[in-house]
Structures are given as C-alpha cells and as structure tokens.
mmCIF file of C-alpha atoms in Angstrom:
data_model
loop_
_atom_site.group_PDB
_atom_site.id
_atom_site.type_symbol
_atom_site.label_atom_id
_atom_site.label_comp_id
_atom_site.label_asym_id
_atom_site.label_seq_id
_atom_site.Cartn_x
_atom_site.Cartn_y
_atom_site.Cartn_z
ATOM 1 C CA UNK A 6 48.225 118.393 122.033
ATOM 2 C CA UNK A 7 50.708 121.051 123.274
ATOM 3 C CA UNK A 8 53.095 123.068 121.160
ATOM 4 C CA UNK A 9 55.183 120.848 122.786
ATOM 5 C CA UNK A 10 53.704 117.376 122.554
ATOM 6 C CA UNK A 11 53.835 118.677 118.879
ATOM 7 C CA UNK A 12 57.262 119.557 118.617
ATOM 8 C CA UNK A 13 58.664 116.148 120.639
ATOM 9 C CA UNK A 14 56.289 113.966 118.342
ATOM 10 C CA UNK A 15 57.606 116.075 115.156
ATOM 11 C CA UNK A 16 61.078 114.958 116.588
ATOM 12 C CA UNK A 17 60.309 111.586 117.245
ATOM 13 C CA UNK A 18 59.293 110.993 113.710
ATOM 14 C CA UNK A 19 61.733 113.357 111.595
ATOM 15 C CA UNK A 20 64.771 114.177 113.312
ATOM 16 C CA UNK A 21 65.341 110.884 115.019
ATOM 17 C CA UNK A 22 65.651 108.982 111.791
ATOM 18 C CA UNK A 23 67.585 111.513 110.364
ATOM 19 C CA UNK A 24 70.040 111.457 113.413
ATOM 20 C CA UNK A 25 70.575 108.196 113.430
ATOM 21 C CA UNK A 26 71.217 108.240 109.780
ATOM 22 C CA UNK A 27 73.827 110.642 110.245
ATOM 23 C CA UNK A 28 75.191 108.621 113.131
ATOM 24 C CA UNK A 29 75.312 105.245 110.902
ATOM 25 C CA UNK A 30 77.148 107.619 108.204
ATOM 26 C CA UNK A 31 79.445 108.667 110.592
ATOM 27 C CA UNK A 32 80.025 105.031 111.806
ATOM 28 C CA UNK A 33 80.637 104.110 108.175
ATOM 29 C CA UNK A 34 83.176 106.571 107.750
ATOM 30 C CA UNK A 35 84.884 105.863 111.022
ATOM 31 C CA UNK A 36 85.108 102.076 110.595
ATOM 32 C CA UNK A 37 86.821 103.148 106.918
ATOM 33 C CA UNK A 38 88.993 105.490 108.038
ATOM 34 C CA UNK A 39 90.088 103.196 110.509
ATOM 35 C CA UNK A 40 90.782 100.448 107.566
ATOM 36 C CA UNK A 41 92.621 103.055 105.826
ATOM 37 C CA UNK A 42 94.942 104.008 108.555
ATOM 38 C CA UNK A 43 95.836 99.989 109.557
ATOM 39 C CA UNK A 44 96.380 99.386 105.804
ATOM 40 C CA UNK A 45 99.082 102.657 106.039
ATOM 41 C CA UNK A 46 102.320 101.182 107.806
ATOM 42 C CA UNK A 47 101.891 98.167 104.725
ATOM 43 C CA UNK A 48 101.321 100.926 102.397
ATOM 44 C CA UNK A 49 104.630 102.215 103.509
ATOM 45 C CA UNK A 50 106.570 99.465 103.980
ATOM 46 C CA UNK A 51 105.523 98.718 100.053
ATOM 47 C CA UNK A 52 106.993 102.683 98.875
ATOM 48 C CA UNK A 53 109.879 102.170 101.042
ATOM 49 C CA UNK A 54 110.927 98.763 99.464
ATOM 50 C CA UNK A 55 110.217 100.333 95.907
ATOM 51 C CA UNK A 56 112.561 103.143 96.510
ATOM 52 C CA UNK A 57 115.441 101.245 98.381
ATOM 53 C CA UNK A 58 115.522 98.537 95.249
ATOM 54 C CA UNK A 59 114.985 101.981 93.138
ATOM 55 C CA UNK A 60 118.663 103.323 94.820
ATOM 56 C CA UNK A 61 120.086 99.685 94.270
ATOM 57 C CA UNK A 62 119.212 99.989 90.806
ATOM 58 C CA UNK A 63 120.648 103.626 90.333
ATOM 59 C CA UNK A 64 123.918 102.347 92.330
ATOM 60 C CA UNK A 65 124.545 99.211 90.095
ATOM 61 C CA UNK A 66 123.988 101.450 87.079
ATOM 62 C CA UNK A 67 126.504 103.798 87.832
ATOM 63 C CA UNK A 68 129.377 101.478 89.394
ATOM 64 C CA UNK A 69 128.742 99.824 85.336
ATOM 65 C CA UNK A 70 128.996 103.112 83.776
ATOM 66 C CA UNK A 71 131.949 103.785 86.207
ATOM 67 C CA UNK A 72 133.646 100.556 85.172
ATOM 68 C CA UNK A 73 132.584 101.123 81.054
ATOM 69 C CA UNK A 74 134.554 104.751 81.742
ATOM 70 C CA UNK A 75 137.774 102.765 83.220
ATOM 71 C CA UNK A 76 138.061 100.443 80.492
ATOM 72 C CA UNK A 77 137.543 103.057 77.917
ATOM 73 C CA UNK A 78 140.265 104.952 79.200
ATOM 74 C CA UNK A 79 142.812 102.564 79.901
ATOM 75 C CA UNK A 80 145.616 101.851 77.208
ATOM 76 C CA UNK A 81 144.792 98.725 75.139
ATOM 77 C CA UNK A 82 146.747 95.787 75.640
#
C-alpha cells in the first residue's frame, strides 16, 4: 500500500468515527439549544407576569399604608 492508501484507510477507520461523533454532538446540542430558545418567549411571559402581579402587590400596599396615614391623621370623631 501507498503512503497514501495508508493515510485514507487510517482515515476511514479513525477520523471518520470520530467526525461523525462530533457531528452527532453537535446535532445534540443544536436540537437543545433549539428547545431552549422555543421554551424562552414562555419563560418570559412567566417573569413578566411575576413582576406585573409583583407591582400590583407593591401598589395595593402602599394605597393601604396611604389610607392607614389618612385616618391616623384625621381628627377623631
């Protein structure tokens, strides 16, 4: 066999599996990535809920300790 012969057969055996290892990898990672960015917008949508009830929350609590300050401070009847 040729240095060559050699060096394609060496390929055939070694590198090939290895490449295609490194391609199903890369496929793996791909497909997740993919998963993780569809899941993102719901992810989102979640956070943003969570915060806007978060303000409601921090609204309602003040307009009651706005309220608590009123009757506190006006004259008894």
């Amino acid at each position: 066999m040729s240095f060559v012969e050699d060096a394609r057969k060496l390929s055939q055996d070694f590198v090939a599996p290895e490449l295609r290892a490194s391609l199903a990898r890369f496929d793996a990672s791909d497909k997740l990535a993919a998963e993780r960015h569809a899941a993102l917008p719901e992810k989102l949508d979640a956070t943003r809920r969570e915060i806007e009830l978060q303000v409601q929350f921090a609204l309602a609590t003040r307009k009651i300790e706005d309220l608590q300050a009123v009757q506190q401070a006006a004259p008894q009847l």
